[in-house]
Each structure stands twice: as structure tokens, then as C-alpha cells.
Coordinates of C-alpha atoms in Angstrom, one line a residue:
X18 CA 47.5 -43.5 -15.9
X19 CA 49.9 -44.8 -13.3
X20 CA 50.2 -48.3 -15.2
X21 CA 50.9 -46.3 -18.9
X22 CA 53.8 -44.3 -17.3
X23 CA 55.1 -47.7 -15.8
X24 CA 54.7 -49.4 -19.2
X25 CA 56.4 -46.1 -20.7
X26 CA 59.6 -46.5 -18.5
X27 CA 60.1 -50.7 -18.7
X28 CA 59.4 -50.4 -22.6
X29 CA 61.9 -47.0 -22.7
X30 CA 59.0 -45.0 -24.5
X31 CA 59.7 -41.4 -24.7
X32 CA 56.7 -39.8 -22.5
X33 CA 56.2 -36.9 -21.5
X34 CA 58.1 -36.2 -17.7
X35 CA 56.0 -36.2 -14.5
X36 CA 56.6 -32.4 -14.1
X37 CA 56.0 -31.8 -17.3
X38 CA 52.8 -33.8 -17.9
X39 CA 51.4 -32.0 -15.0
X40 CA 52.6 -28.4 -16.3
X41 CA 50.4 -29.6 -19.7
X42 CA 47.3 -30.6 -17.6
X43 CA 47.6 -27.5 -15.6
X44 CA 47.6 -25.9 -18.3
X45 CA 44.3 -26.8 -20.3
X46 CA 41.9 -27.0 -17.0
X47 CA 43.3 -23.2 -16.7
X48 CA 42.5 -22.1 -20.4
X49 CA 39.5 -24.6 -21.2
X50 CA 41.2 -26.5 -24.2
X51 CA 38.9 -27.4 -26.4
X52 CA 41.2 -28.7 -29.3
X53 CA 44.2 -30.1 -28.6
X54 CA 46.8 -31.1 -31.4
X55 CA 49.8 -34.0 -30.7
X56 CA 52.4 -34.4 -32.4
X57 CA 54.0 -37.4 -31.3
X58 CA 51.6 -40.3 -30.2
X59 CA 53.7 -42.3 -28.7
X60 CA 51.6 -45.0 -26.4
X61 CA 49.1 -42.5 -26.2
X62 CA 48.9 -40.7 -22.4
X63 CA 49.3 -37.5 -23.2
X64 CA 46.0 -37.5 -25.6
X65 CA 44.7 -39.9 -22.6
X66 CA 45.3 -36.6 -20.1
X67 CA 44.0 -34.2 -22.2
X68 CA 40.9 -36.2 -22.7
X69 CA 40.3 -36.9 -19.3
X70 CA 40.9 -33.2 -18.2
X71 CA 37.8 -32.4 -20.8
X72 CA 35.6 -35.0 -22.1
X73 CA 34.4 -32.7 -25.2
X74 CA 38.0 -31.4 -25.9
X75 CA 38.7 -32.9 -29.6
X76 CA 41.9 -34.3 -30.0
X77 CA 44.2 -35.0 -33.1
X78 CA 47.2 -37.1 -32.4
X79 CA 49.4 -38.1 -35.1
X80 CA 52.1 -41.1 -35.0
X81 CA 54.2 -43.0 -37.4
X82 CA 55.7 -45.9 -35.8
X83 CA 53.3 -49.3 -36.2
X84 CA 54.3 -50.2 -32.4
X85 CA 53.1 -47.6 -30.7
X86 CA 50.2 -47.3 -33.2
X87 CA 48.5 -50.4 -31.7
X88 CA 49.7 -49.4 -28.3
X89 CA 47.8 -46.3 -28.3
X90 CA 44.8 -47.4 -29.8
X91 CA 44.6 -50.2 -27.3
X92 CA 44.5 -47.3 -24.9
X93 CA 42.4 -45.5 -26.4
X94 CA 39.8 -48.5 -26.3
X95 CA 40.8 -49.8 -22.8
X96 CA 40.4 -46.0 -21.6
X97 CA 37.1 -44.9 -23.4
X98 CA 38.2 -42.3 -25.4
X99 CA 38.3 -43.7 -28.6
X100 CA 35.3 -41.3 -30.0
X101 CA 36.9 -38.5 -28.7
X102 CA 40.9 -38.9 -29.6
X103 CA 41.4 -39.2 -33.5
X104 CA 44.3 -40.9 -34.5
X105 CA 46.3 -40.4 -37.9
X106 CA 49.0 -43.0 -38.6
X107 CA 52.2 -41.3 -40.6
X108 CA 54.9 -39.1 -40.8
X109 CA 53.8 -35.1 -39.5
X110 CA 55.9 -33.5 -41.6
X111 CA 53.6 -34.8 -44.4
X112 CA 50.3 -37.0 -43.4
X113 CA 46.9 -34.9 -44.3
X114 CA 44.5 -33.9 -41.6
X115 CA 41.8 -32.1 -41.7
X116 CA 41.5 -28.2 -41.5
X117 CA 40.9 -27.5 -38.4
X118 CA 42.2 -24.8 -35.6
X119 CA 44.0 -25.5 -32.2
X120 CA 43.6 -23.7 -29.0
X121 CA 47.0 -26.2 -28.0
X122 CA 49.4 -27.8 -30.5
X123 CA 51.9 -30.3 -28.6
X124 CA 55.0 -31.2 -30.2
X125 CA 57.1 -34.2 -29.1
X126 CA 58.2 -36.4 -31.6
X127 CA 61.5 -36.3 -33.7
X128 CA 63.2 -33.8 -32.5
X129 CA 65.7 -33.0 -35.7
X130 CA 62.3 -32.2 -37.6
X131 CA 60.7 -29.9 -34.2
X132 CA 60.7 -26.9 -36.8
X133 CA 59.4 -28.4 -39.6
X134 CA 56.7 -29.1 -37.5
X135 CA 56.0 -25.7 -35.6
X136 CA 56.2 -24.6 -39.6
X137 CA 53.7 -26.9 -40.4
X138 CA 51.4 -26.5 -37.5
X139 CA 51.6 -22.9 -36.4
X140 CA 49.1 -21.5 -39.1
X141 CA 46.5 -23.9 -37.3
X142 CA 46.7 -22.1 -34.0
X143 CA 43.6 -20.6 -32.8
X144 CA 44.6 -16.8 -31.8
X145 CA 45.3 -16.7 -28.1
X146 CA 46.8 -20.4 -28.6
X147 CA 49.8 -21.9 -28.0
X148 CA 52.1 -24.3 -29.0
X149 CA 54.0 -26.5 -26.3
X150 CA 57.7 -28.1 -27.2
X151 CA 58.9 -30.8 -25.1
X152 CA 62.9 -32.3 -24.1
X153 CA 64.0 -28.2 -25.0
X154 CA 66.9 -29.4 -22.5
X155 CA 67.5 -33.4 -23.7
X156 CA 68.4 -34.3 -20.1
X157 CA 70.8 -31.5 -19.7
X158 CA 73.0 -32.2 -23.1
X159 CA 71.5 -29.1 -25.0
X160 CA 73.6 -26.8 -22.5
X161 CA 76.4 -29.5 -21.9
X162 CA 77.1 -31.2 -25.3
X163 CA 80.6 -32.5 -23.5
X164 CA 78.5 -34.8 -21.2
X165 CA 78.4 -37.2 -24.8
X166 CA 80.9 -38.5 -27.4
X167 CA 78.0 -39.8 -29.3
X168 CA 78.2 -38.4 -32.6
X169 CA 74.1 -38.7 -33.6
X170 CA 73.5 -37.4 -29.9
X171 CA 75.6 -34.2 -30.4
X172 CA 74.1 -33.9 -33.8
X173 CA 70.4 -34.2 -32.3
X174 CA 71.5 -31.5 -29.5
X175 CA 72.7 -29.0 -32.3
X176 CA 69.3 -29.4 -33.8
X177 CA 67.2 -28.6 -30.7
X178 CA 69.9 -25.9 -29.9
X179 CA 68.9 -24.4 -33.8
X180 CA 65.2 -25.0 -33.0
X181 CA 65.4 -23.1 -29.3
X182 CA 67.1 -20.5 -31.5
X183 CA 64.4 -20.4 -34.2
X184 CA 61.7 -19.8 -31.5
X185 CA 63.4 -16.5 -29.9
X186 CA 64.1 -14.9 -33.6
X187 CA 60.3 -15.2 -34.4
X188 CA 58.9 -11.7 -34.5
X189 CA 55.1 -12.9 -34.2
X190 CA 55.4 -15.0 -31.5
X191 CA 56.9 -15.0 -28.5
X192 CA 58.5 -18.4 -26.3
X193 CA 59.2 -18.8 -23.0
X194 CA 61.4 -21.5 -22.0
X195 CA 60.6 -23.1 -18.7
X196 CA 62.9 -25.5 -16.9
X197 CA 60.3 -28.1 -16.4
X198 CA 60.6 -31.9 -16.9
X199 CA 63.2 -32.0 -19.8
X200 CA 63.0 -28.6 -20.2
X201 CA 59.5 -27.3 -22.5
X202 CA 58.8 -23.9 -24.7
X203 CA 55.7 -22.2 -24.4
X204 CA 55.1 -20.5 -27.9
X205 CA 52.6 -17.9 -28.4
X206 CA 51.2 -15.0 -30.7
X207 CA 51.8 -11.9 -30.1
X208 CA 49.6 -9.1 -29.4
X209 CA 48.8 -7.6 -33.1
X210 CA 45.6 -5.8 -31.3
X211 CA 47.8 -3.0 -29.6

């Protein structure tokens, strides 16, 4: 795993942080993930983690961009895990996959579209699951949007800003926003039994 995070930061891939990978694998030992949806591919490790962590976990992982397409699968090969992590190429706001529930949906891929995606995804959360967004901080910006005269950047910040904002208003779930790695939101149901 050591060598994918090293090809992650000379290639400037957008992995998942140290902290927060560790927060994620932490995170499904504890609550025996058996299904785990990705949104945002990327060279693969995070589906590599979660695979490792249970060999009979099922995984979904969904990516658009050709380059990191083959990257992954070569992962997946080199690694072992190609049976067990599924990979659909295209666009998540739109590619089909199959009907299935999630005990943990991961989102970390275009952050303007982060609620299109929780839209799309949240009705395939198993009840007590949860769904886990990643760079809720964007290296400190969100909260300091003077640290950058980038126009796109401060555009992107307004969106994750709009999206942190969607997730407190929801009255059937409930986030908690931990400052971990580049900042993540833990998104769950809420109690309907009581």
C-alpha cells in the first residue's frame, strides 16, 4: 500500500489522506462492512483497503477518467482482488449499476457534483449505514476562501461550503463533521424506530 500512496503523491492523484484512510479502515473492521460503495476510483487504494480489511466485503467502485481506469485495474490484478472489487468505468452521476444496498458509500470524486451523488446514492444505504465524504475542508480553503485568488478554486470551495450545508439541513439523517485528513462527514440515518 506504501508504494500506491508514493505513486499517488509523485503522479499528484487525489487519495485519500493518511489520517483519513486510517479513520475509513477503522471504521469497517469496527462495523464489519460487507458492502462497500466508491465513488471516485481514482488508482484504486481505497477499494484496495477495504478489500484487504475483509476478503468477502463486495465492493463497487466507480471511475470515469481512462488514466486511472488502467491504473486501478492494474492494481487490482497486481493485488488479487480483482474477483472481489467490481469496477464500472463512467460518470456517477449517470453510469448504471446494479441494485444493490450499502452498509458504506464513500464519496470522493468531483467535488461540485458531491450532492448529486449523495442524491443518487443515499437510497442505496443499508439502514444503520453510512455514507463518508472526503476534502469537507479542501486543505483549509472551505473556511479561508482569502487564502486563493483563483477564481475555479473559490467557485469549487462555495460548492463544498453548499454541500456541508445540504448535509446539516437533512432532517433524516444526521452528519458529523470530523476534522480528519482534509476534513471528512460522517452521514447517517436517523433513528425512525423511536
Amino acid at each position: 500500500m506504501d508504494e500506491l500512496t508514493w505513486y499517488g503523491i509523485v503522479h499528484q492523484v487525489p487519495i485519500l489522506q493518511a489520517e483519513g484512510l486510517d479513520y475509513m479502515e477503522d471504521y469497517l473492521k469496527t462495523h464489519s462492512v460487507s458492502s462497500f460503495l466508491e465513488i471516485g476510483t481514482a488508482i484504486g487504494r481505497t477499494a484496495l483497503r477495504a478489500a484487504k480489511i475483509n476478503p468477502n466485503c463486495r465492493i463497487i467502485t466507480i471511475e470515469r477518467k481512462p488514466e486511472m481506469i488502467q491504473e486501478a485495474r492494474k492494481n487490482f490484478e497486481k493485488y488479487d482482488t480483482a474477483h472481489q472489487i467490481e469496477l464500472i468505468e463512467g460518470d456517477a452521476r449517470v453510469v448504471p449499476i446494479p441494485e444493490r444496498t450499502f452498509d458504506c458509500i464513500f464519496i470522493d470524486a468531483a467535488k461540485n457534483q458531491y450532492r448529486t451523488f449523495f442524491e443518487r446514492f443515499a437510497p442505496m444505504l443499508e439502514k444503520d449505514g453510512v455514507i463518508i465524504s472526503d476534502n469537507m475542508n479542501f486543505h483549509g480553503m472551505v473556511d479561508h476562501p482569502e487564502r486563493t485568488n483563483n477564481r475555479h478554486t473559490r467557485a469549487l470551495l462555495r460548492r463544498i461550503r453548499e454541500y456541508r450545508e445540504f448535509l446539516a439541513s437533512l432532517e433524516d439523517y444526521e452528519t458529523e463533521f470530523l476534522e480528519i485528513g482534509d476534513g471528512i462527514a460522517v452521514t447517517r440515518r436517523k433513528n425512525t424506530d423511536v
